[in-house]
Coordinates of C-alpha atoms in Angstrom, one line a residue:
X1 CA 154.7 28.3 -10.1
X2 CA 151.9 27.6 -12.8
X3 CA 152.0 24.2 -12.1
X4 CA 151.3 24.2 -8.5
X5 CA 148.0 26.2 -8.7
X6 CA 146.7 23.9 -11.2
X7 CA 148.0 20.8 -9.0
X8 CA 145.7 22.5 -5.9
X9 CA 142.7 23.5 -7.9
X10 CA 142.4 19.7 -9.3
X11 CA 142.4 18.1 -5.8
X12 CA 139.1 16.5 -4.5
X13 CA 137.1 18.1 -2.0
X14 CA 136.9 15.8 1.2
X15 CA 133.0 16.4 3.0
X16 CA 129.8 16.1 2.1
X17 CA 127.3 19.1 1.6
X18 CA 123.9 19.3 2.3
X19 CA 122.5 17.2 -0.6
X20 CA 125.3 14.5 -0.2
X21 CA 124.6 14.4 3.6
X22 CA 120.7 13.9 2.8
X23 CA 120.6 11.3 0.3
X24 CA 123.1 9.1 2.8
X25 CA 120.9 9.7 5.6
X26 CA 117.8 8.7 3.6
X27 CA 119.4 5.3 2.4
X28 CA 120.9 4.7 5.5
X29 CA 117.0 5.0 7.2
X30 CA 114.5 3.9 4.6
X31 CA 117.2 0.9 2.8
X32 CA 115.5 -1.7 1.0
X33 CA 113.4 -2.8 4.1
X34 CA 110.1 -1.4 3.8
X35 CA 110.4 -2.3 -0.3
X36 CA 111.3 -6.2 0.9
X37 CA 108.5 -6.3 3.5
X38 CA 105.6 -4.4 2.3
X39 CA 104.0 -6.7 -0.2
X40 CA 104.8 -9.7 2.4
X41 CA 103.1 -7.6 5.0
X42 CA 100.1 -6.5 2.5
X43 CA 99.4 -10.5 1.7
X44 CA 99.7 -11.6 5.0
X45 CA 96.9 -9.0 6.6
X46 CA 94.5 -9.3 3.0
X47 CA 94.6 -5.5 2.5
X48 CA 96.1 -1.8 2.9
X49 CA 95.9 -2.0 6.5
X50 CA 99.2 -2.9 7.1
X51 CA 99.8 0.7 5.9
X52 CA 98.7 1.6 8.9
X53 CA 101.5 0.3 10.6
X54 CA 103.9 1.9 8.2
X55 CA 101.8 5.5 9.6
X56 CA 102.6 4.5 13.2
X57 CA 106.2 3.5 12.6
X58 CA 106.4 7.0 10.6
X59 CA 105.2 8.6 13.4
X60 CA 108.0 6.7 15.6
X61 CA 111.0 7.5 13.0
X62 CA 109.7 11.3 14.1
X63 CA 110.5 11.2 17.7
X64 CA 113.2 9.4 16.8
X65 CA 114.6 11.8 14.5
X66 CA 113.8 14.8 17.4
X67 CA 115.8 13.0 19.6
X68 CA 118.9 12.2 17.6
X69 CA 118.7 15.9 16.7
X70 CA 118.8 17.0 20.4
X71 CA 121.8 14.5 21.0
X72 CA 123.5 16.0 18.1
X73 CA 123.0 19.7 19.6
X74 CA 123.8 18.5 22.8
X75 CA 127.2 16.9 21.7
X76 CA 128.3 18.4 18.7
X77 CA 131.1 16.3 17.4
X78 CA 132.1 13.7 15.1
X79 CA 131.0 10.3 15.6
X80 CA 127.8 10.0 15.8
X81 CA 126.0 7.0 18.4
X82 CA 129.9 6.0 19.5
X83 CA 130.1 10.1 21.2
X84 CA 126.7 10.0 22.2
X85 CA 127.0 6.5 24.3
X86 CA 130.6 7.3 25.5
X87 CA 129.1 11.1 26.8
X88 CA 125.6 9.7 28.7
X89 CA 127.0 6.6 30.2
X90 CA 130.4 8.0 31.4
X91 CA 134.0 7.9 29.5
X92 CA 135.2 5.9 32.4
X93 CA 132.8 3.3 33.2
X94 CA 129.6 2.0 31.2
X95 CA 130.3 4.4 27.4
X96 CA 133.4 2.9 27.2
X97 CA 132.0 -0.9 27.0
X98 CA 128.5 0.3 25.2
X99 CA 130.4 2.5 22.8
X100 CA 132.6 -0.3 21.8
X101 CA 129.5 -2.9 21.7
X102 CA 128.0 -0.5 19.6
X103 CA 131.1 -0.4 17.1
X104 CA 131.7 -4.1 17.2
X105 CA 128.3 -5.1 16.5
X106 CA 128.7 -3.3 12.7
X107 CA 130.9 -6.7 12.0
X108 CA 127.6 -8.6 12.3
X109 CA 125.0 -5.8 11.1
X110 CA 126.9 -4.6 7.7
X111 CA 127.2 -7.5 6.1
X112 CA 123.1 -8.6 6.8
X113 CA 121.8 -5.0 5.4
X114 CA 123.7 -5.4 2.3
X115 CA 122.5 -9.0 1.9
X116 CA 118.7 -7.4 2.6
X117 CA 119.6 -5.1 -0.2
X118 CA 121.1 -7.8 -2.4
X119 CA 117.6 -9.6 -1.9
X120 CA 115.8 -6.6 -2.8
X121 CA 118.1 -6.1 -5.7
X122 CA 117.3 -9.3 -6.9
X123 CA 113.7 -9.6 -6.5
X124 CA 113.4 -6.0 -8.9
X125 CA 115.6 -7.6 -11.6
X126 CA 112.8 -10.5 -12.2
X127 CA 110.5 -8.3 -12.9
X128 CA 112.6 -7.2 -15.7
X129 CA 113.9 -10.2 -17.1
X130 CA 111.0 -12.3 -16.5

């Protein structure tokens, strides 16, 4: 009888809390982008005002943010984008097809942010070995 409460108080807990949930979300919105194009963007316009494109976009990734969160109020269940397109567009016609496009296109997508973050990966480590 020991046995079985030490078996159930070793088990992993499945879920994310609130400091798990943020650092995905951050990673999964800032990446390896802005560190990739930044100094690209900084030599190409010969100064800091290509910062004031990163203000603007920051102002955009706000209202984006506000909407997402009034989607997630408005359809509180698992799933993200796939409920949210299924629920405005109609289970029967349109969400169906633009739920399962936006699925599908993760095939193509996944494998081109981890190669962004490969490059990124790869363009810190010269500065330490070089």
């Amino acid at each position: 009888h020991d046995n079985d409460h030490d078996n159930n108080s070793n088990r992993l807990e499945q879920g994310f809390g609130l400091i798990q949930s943020i650092g995905v979300n951050v990673m999964n919105m800032f990446g390896t982008g802005p560190l990739i194009s930044l100094p690209l963007l900084i030599g190409t316009m010969n100064g800091p005002q290509a910062l004031v494109g990163y203000a603007l976009a920051a102002c955009l990734s706000l209202v984006d943010g506000l909407i997402w969160a009034e989607l997630a109020a408005l359809y509180p269940s698992s799933g993200g984008t796939y409920v949210y397109l299924l629920n405005c567009f109609g289970k029967q016609t349109w969400g169906r097809f633009l739920a399962f496009l936006f699925v599908w296109q993760f095939i193509f997508s996944g494998p081109l942010e981890i190669a962004s973050a490969c490059i990124a990966i790869q363009q810190y480590l010269q500065y330490v070995w070089i």
